[in-house]
Coordinates of C-alpha atoms (C1' of nucleotides) in Angstrom, one line a residue:
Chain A
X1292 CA 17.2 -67.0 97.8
X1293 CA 21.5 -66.0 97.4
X1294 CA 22.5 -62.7 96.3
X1295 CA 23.7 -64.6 93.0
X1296 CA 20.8 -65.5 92.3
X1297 CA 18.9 -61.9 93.1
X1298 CA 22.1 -60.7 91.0
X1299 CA 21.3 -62.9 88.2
X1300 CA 17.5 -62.1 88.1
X1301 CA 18.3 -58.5 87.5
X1302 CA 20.3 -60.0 84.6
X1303 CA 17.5 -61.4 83.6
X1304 CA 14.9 -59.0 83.9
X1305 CA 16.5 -57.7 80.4
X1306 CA 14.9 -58.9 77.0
X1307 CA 14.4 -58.2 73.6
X1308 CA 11.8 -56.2 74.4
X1309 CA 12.9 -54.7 78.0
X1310 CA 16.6 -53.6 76.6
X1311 CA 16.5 -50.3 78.6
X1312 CA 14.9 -50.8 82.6
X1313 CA 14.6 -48.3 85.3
X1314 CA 15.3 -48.9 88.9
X1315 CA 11.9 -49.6 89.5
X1316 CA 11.6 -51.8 86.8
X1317 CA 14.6 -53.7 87.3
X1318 CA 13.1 -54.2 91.0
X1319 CA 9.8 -55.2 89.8
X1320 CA 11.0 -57.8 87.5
X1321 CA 13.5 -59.3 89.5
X1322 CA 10.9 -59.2 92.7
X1323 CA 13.2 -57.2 94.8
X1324 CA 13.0 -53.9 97.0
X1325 CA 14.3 -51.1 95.2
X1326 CA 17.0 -50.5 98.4
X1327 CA 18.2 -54.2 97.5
X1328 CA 18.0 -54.3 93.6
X1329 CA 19.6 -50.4 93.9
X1330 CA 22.8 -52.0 95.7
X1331 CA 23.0 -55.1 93.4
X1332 CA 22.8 -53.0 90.1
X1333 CA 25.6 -50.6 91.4
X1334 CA 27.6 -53.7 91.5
X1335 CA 27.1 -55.2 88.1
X1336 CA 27.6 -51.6 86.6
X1337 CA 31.0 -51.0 88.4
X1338 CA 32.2 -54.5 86.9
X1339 CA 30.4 -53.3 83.0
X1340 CA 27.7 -55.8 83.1
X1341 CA 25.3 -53.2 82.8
X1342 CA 26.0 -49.2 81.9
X1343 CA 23.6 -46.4 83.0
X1344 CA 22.2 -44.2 80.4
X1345 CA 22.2 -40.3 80.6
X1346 CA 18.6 -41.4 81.4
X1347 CA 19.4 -43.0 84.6
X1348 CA 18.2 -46.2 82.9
X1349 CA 20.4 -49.4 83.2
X1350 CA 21.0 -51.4 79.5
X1351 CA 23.3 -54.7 79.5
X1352 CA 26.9 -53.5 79.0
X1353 CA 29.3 -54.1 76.8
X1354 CA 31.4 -56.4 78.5
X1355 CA 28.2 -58.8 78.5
X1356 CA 28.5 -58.6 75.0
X1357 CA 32.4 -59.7 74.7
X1358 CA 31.4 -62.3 77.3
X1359 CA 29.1 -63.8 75.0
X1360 CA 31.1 -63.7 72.1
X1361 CA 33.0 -66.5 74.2
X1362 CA 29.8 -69.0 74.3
X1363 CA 30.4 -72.1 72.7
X1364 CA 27.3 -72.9 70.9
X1365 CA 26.7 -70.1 69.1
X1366 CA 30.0 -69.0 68.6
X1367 CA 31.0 -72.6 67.3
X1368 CA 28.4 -73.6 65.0
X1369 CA 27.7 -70.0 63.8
X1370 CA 31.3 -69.1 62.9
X1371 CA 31.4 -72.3 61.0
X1372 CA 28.0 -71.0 59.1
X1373 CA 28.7 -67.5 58.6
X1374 CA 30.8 -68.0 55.4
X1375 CA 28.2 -69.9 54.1
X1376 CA 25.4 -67.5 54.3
X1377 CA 27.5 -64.9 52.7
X1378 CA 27.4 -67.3 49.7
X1379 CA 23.6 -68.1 49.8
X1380 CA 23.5 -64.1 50.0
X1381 CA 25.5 -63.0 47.4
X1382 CA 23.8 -66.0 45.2
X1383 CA 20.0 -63.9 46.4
X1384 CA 20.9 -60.9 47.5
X1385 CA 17.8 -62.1 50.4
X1386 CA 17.5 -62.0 53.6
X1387 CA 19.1 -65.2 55.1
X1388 CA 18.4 -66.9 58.3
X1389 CA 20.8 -69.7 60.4
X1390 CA 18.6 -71.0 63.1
X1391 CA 18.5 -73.7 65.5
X1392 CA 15.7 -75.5 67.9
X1393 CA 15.6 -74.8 71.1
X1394 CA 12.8 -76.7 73.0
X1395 CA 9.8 -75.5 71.4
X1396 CA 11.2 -72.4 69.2
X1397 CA 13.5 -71.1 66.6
X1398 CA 16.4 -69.6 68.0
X1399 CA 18.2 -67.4 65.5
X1400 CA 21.8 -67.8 65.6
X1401 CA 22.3 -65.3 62.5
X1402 CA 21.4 -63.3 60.0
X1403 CA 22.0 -61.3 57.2
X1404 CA 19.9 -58.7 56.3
X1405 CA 19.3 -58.6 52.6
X1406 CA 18.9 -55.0 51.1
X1407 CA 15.0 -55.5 49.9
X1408 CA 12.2 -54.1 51.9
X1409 CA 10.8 -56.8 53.5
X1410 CA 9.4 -56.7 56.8
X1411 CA 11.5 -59.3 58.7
X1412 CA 10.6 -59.7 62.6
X1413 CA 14.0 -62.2 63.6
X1414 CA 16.5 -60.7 65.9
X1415 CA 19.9 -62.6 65.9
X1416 CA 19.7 -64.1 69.3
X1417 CA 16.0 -63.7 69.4
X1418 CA 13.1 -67.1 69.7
X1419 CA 10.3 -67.8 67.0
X1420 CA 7.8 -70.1 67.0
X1421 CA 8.3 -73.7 64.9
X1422 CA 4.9 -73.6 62.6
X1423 CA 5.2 -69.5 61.4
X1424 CA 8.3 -69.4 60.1
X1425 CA 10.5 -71.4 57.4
X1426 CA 13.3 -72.5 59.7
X1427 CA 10.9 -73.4 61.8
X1428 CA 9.0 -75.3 60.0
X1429 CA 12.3 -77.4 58.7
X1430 CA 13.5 -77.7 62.4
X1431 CA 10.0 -79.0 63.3
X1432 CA 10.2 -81.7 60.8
X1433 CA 12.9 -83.2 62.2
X1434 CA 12.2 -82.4 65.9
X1435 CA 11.5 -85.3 68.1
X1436 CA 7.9 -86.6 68.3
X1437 CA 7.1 -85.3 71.6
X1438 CA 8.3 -81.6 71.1
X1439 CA 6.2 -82.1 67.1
X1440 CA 2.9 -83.0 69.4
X1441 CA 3.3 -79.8 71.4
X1442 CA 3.6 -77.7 69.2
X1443 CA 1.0 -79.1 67.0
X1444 CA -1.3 -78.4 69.8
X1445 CA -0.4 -75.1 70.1
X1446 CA -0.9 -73.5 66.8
X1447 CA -0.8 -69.4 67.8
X1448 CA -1.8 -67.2 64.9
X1449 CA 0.7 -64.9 63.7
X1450 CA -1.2 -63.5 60.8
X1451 CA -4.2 -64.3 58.7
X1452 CA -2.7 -67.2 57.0
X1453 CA -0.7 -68.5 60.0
X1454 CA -1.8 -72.5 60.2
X1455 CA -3.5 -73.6 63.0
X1456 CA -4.7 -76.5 61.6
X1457 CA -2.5 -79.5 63.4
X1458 CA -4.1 -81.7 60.3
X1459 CA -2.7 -79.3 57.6
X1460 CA 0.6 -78.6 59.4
X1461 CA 1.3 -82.4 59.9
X1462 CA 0.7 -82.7 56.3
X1463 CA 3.2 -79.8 55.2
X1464 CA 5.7 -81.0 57.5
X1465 CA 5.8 -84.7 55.6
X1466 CA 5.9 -82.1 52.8
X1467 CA 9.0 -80.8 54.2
X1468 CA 10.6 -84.0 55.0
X1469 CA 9.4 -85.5 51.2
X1470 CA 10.9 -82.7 49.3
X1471 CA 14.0 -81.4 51.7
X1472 CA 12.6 -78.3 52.0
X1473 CA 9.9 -76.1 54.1
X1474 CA 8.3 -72.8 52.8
X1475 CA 5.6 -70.4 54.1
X1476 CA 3.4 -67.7 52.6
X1477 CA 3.5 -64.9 54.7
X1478 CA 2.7 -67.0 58.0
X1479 CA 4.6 -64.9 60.4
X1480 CA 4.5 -61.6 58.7
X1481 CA 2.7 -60.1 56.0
X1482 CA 4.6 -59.2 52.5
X1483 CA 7.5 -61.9 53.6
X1484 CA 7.4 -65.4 52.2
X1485 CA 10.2 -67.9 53.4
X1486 CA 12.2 -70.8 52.2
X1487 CA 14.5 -73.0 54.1
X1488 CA 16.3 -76.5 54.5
X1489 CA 17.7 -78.9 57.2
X1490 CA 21.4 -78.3 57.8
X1491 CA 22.8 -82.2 59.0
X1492 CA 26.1 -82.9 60.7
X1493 CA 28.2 -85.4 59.7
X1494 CA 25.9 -88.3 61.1
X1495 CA 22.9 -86.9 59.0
X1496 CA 21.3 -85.2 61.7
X1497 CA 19.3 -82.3 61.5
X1498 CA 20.9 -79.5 64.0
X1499 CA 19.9 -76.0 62.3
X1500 CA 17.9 -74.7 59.7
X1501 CA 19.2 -72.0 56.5
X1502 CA 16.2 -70.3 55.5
X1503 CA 15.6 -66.6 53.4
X1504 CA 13.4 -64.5 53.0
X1505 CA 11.6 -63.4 49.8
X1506 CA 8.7 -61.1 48.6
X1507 CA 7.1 -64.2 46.6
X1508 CA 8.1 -67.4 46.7
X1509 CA 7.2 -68.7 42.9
X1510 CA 9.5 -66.9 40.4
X1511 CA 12.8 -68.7 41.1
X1512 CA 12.1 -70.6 43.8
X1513 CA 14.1 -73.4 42.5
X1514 CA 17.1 -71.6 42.2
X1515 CA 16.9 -70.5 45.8
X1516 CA 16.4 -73.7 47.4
X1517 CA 19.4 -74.8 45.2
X1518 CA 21.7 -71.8 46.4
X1519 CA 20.1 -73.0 50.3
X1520 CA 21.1 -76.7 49.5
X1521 CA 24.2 -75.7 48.1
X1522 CA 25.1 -73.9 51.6
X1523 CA 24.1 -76.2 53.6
X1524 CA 26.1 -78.6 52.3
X1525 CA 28.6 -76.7 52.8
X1526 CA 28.5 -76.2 56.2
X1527 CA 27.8 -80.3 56.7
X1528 CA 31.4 -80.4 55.3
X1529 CA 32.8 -78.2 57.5
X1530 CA 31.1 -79.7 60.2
X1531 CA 33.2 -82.8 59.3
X1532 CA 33.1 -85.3 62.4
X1533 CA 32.6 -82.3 65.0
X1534 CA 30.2 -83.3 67.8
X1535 CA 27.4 -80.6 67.7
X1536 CA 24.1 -82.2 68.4
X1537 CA 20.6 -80.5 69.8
Chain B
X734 CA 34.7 -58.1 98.4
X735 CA 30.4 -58.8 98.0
X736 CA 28.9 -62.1 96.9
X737 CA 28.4 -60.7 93.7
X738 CA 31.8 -59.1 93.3
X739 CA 32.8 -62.8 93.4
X740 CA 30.9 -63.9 91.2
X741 CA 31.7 -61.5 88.9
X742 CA 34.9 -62.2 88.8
X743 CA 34.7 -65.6 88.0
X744 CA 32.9 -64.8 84.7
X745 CA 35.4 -62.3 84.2
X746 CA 37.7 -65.3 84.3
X747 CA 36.6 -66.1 81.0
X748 CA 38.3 -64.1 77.7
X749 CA 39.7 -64.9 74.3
X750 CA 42.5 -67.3 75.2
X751 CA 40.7 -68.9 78.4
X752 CA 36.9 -69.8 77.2
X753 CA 37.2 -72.9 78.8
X754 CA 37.9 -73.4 82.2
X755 CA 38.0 -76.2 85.2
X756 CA 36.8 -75.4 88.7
X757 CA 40.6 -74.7 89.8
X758 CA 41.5 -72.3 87.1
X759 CA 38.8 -70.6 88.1
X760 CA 39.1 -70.5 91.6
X761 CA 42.8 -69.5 90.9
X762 CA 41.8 -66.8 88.2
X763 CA 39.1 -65.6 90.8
X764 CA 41.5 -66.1 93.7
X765 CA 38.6 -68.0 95.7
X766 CA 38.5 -70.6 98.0
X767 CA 37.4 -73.6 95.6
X768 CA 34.7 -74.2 97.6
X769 CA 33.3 -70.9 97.7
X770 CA 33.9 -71.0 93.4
X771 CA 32.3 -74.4 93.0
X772 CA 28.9 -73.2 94.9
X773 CA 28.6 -69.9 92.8
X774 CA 29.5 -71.6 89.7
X775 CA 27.0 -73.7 90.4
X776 CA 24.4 -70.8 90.9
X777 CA 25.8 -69.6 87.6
X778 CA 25.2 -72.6 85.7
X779 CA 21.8 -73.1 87.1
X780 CA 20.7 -69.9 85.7
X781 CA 22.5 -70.5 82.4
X782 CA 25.1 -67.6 82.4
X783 CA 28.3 -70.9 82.2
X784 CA 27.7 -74.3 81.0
X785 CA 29.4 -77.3 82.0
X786 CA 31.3 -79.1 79.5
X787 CA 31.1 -82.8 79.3
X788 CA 34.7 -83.0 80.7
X789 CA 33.4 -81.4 83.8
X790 CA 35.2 -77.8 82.5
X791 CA 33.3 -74.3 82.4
X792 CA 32.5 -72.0 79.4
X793 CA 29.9 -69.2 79.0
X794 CA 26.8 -70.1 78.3
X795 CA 23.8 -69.1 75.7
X796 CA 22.1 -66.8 78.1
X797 CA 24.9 -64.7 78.1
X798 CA 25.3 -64.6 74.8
X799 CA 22.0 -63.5 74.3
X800 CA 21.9 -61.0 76.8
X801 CA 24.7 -59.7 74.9
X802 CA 23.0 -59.4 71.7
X803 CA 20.6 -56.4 73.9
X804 CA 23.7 -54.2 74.7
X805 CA 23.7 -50.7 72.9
X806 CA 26.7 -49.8 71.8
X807 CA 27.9 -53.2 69.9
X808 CA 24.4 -53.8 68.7
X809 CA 23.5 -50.4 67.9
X810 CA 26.3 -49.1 66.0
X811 CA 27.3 -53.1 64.6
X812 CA 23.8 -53.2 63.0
X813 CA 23.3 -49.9 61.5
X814 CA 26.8 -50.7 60.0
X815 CA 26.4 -54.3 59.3
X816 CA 24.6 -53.4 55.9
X817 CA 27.5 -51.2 54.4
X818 CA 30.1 -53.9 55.6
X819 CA 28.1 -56.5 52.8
X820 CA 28.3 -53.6 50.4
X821 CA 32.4 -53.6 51.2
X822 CA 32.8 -57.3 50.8
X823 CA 30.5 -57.4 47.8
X824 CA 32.4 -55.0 45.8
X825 CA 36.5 -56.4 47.4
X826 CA 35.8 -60.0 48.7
X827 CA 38.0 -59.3 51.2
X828 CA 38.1 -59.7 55.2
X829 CA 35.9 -56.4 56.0
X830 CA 36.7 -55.1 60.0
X831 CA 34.4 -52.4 61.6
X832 CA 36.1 -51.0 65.1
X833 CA 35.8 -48.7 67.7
X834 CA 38.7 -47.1 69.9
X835 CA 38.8 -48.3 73.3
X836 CA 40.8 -46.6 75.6
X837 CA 44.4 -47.4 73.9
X838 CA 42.7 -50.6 72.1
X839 CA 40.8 -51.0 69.1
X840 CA 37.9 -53.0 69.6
X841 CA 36.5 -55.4 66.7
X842 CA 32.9 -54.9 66.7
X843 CA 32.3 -56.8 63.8
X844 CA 33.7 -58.6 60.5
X845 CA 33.3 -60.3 57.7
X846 CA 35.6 -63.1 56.6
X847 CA 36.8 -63.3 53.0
X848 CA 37.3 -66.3 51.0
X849 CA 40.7 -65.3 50.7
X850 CA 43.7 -67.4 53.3
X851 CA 45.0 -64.2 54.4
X852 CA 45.7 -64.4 58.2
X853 CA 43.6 -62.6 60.5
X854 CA 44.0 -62.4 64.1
X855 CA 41.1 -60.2 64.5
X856 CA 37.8 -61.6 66.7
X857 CA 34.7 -59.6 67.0
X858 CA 34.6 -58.5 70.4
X859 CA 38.7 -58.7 70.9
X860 CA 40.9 -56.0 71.3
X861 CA 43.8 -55.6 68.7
X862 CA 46.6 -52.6 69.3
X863 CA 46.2 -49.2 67.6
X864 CA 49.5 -49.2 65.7
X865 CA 49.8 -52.5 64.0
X866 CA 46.2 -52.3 61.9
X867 CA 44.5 -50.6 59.7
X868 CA 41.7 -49.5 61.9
X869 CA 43.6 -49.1 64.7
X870 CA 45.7 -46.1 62.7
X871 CA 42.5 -44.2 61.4
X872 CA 41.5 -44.7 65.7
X873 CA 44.7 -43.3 66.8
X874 CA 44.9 -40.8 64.0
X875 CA 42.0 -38.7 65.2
X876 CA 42.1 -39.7 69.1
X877 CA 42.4 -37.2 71.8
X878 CA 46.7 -35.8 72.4
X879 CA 46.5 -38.0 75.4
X880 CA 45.8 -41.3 73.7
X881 CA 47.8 -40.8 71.0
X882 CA 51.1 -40.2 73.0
X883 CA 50.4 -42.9 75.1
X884 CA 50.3 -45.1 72.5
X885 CA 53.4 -43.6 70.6
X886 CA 55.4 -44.3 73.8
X887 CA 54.5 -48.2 74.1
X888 CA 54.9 -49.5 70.7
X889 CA 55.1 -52.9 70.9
X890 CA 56.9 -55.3 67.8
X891 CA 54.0 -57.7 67.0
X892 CA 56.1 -58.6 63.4
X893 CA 59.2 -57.7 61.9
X894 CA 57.3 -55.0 60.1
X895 CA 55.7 -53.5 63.1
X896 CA 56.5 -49.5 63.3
X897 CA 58.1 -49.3 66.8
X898 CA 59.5 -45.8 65.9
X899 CA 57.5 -43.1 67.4
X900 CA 58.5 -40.6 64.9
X901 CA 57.8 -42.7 61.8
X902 CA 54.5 -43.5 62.9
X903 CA 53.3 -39.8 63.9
X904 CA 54.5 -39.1 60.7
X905 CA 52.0 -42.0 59.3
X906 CA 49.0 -40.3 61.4
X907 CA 50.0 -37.2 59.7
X908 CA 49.4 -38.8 56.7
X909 CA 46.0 -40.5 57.5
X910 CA 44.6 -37.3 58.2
X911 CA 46.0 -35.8 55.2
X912 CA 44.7 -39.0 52.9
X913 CA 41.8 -39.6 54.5
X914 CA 42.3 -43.6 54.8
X915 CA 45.3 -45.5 56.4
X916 CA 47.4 -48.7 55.3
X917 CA 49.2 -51.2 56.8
X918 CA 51.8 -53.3 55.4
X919 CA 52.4 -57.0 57.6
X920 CA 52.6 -55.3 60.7
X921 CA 50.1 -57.3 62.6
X922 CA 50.7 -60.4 60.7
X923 CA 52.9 -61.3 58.3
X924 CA 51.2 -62.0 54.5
X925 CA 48.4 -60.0 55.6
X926 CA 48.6 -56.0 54.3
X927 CA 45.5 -53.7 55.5
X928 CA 43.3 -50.4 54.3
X929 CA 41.4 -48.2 57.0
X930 CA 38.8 -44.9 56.5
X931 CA 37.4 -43.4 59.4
X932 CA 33.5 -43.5 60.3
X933 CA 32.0 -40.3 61.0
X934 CA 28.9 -39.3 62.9
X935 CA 26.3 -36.3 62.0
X936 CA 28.8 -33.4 63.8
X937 CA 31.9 -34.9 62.0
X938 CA 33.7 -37.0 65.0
X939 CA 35.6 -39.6 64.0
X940 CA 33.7 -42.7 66.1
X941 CA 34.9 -46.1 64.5
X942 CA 36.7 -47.6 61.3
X943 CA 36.2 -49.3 58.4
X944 CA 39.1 -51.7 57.1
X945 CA 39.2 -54.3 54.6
X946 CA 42.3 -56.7 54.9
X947 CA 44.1 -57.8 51.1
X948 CA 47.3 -59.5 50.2
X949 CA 48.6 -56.7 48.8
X950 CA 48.3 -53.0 48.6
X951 CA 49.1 -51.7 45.5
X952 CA 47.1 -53.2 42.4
X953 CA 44.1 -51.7 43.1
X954 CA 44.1 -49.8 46.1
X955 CA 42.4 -46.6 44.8
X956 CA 39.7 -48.8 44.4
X957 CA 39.5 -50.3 47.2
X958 CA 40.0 -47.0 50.0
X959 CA 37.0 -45.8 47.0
X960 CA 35.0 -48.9 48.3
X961 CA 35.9 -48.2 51.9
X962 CA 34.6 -44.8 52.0
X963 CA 31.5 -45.2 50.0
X964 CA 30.3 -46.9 52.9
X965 CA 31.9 -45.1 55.4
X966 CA 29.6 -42.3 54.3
X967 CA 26.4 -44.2 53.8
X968 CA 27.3 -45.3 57.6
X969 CA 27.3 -41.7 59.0
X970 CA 24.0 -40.8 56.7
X971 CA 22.8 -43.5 58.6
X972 CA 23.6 -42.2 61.7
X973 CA 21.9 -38.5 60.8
X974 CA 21.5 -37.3 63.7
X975 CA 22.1 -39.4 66.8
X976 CA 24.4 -39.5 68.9
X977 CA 27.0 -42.0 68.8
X978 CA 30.2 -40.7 70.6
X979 CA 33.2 -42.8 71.5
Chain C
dT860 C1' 46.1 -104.9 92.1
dC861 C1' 47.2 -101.4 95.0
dC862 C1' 48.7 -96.9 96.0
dC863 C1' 48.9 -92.2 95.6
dG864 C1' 48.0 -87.7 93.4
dT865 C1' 44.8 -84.7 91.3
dC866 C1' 40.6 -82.8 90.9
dC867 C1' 36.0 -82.2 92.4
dT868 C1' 32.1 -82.3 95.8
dT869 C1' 29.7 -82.1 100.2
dC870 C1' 29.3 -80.8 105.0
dT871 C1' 29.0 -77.6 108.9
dA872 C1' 30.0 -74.2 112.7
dC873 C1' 31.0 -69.6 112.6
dT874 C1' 30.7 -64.9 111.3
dG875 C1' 30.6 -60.8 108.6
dG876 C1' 28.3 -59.0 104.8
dA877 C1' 23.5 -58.5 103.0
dT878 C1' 18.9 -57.0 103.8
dG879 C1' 15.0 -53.8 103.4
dG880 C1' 12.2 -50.4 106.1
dA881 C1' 12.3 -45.7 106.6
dA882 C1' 13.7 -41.3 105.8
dC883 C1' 15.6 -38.2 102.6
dA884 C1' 16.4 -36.0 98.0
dA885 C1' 15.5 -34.7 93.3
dG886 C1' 12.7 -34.2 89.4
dC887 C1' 8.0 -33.6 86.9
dT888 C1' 3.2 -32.6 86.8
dT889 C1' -0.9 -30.3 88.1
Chain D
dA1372 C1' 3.6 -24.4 95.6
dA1373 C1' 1.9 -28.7 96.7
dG1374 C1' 1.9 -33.5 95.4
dC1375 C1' 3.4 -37.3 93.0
dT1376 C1' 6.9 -40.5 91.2
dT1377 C1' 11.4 -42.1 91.1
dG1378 C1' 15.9 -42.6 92.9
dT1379 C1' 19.4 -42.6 96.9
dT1380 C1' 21.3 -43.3 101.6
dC1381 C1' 21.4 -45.1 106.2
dC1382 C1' 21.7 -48.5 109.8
dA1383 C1' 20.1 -52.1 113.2
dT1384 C1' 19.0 -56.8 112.5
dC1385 C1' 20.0 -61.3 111.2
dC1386 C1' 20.5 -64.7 107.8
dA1387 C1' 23.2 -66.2 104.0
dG1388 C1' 27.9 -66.8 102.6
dT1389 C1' 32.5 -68.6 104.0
dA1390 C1' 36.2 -71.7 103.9
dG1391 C1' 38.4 -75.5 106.4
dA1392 C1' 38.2 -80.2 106.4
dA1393 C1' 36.8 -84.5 105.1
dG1394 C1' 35.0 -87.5 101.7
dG1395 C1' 34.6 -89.2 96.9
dA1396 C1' 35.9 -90.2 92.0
dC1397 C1' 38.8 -90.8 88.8
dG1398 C1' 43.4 -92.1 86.4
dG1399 C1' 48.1 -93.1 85.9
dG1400 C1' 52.3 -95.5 87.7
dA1401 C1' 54.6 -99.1 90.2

DNA sequence: TCCCGTCCTTCTACTGGATGGAACAAGCTT
DNA sequence: AAGCTTGTTCCATCCAGTAGAAGGACGGGA
């Protein structure tokens, strides 16, 4: 066990639910005595990889942040989409979603929060599951077989109408790969129904999802899977012969 | 010099103009031994803070990115403003920057592109100088004596238009307080003229700025510095009563 | 085809920095 | 005021990190 690695783990302790850790907390997460994880965090907030509140609490710093602005993944593929959920927004004035699988979840590369009421539970940077959630559901459909059989056997409720069915979610998924699009009905939280459509790169595969969030789904829905389509288009385009795979 | 220290330093090898870096230029960047660099990098990848690049080079990696995405400041103030920054680019369609002062720097926190070719040398999370953007003038205009001469005393030519006269730009800040917004005319870049309002909190400090970047300043610019301010003020009702300083 | 330079990786004896128990300090609560 | 929780400092022990050196994997030039 190196100190890098007892450095990292205090890192990691932090999540989107544990932004702001004590001491003890920090120590507890990482499995380390407080004299040990005390030392180490004094480090990492002399360098600005974590600040200490007014509290006494530790949060991850700001020059965390700039680091990650500097990833390649998200930085790449989501600077490329950005303009292009602008344009799905200003066509919906929704809520708009640019996603990507990672293993067996959504991971939410961006978002743009529409000025309706709708409760909305994604977090830019932040994991879903594949069968709740309209980006999901799209990145499911084209996920490889084994990844599609563990999730199917896995079905977590999220809500009343969550499916749990692997028989009915198989059968929406063809759905999804029949008609180019996925949708759900309040799945992952109630009062917020979801559209959303494969975004391919220039060898037609599917690498991320566009998705947005709407009170009801049946009023224009064909308008809104147009403005989706139209976008990710788009960013197929301006993918052009760029290598981004997963 | 700790383990960690080391470490530390070689992700704080990483920035804007180096985002990808081989074993060496790390080592070099880190001044290590490239043995002691390749082991740690190697702890760092394992954990997921770098990945490796098929060409065997380094760059920061997803984990960090998300961990970034839990940091207060940026994420705090960057998502309570986010909504007014669509409002901005609804009503102009232009490049929309939010910033913060940093020390003598004004940091990007966020930005939306517009459709226009203007260049823009901005980059959320980058640091731009306080005398050669919009942003940066409404920053200096109402930071502390100290910053402000320091700044007036190291004005640095970025294009022909750059002010580099000390007197002619206190003169300027005069005016931004006076006016209420600030302007820029090809001073960072040339074809690209700029508009700037403060941000306020709830006791009235000036704590970031809103800029929007155009072609050219005169056709409409009341219009525009109205836009700007609009949602400079629905930022700092948003704000009420907590306490964002800096 | 061979050589040589560059860049990366692995190994290992040595040593200096990291460890964590314990004692101390500072707040809160009862 | 006593007692609890949480945070901080110290220091003897010792194990993990260090970096030199040697080994490997390319790739370009003669």
């Amino acid at each position: 066990m190196s100190v890098t690695s007892r450095a990292l783990a205090l890192l990691g302790a932090f999540d989107a639910g544990h932004a702001s850790l004590t001491l003890r907390q920090l120590a507890q997460r990482a499995d380390l005595p407080m004299a040990t994880a005390h030392r180490l965090l004094g480090e990492l907030v002399s360098w600005g990889a974590l600040v200490r509140t007014a509290s006494g609490s530790y949060e991850v710093g700001q020059r965390i942040w700039e680091l990650g602005l500097l990833a390649p993944v998200p930085s790449g593929l989501r600077q490329l989409a950005a303009p292009f959920l602008q344009d799905v927004y200003k066509a919906t004035a929704a809520t708009v979603h640019f996603a990507v699988r990672e293993e067996t979840k959504a991971l939410y590369l961006d978002r743009i929060s529409g000025n309706d009421s709708i409760p909305v539970v994604s977090r830019v940077g932040g994991r879903l599951p594949l069968h709740t959630t309209g980006v999901g559901k799209v990145l499911l459909a084209y996920a490889p077989e084994d990844v599609q059989s563990y999730v199917l056997s896995h079905l977590t409720r999220m809500t009343r109408y969550s499916i749990t069915d692997p028989r009915v979610l198989e059968e929406e998924l063809r759905a999804v790969r029949r008609d180019g699009y996925a949708h759900t009905k309040e799945e992952m939280s109630l009062g917020a129904c979801s559209l959303a459509v494969p975004v391919r790169n220039g060898c037609g595969e599917v690498i991320a999802a566009l998705g947005l969030i709407v009170a009801s789904l049946d009023p224009e829905r064909t308008r809104l899977v147009a403005a989706l389509e139209v976008a990710a288009n788009g960013i197929r385009r301006s993918i052009g012969e760029r290598h981004f795979t997963q």
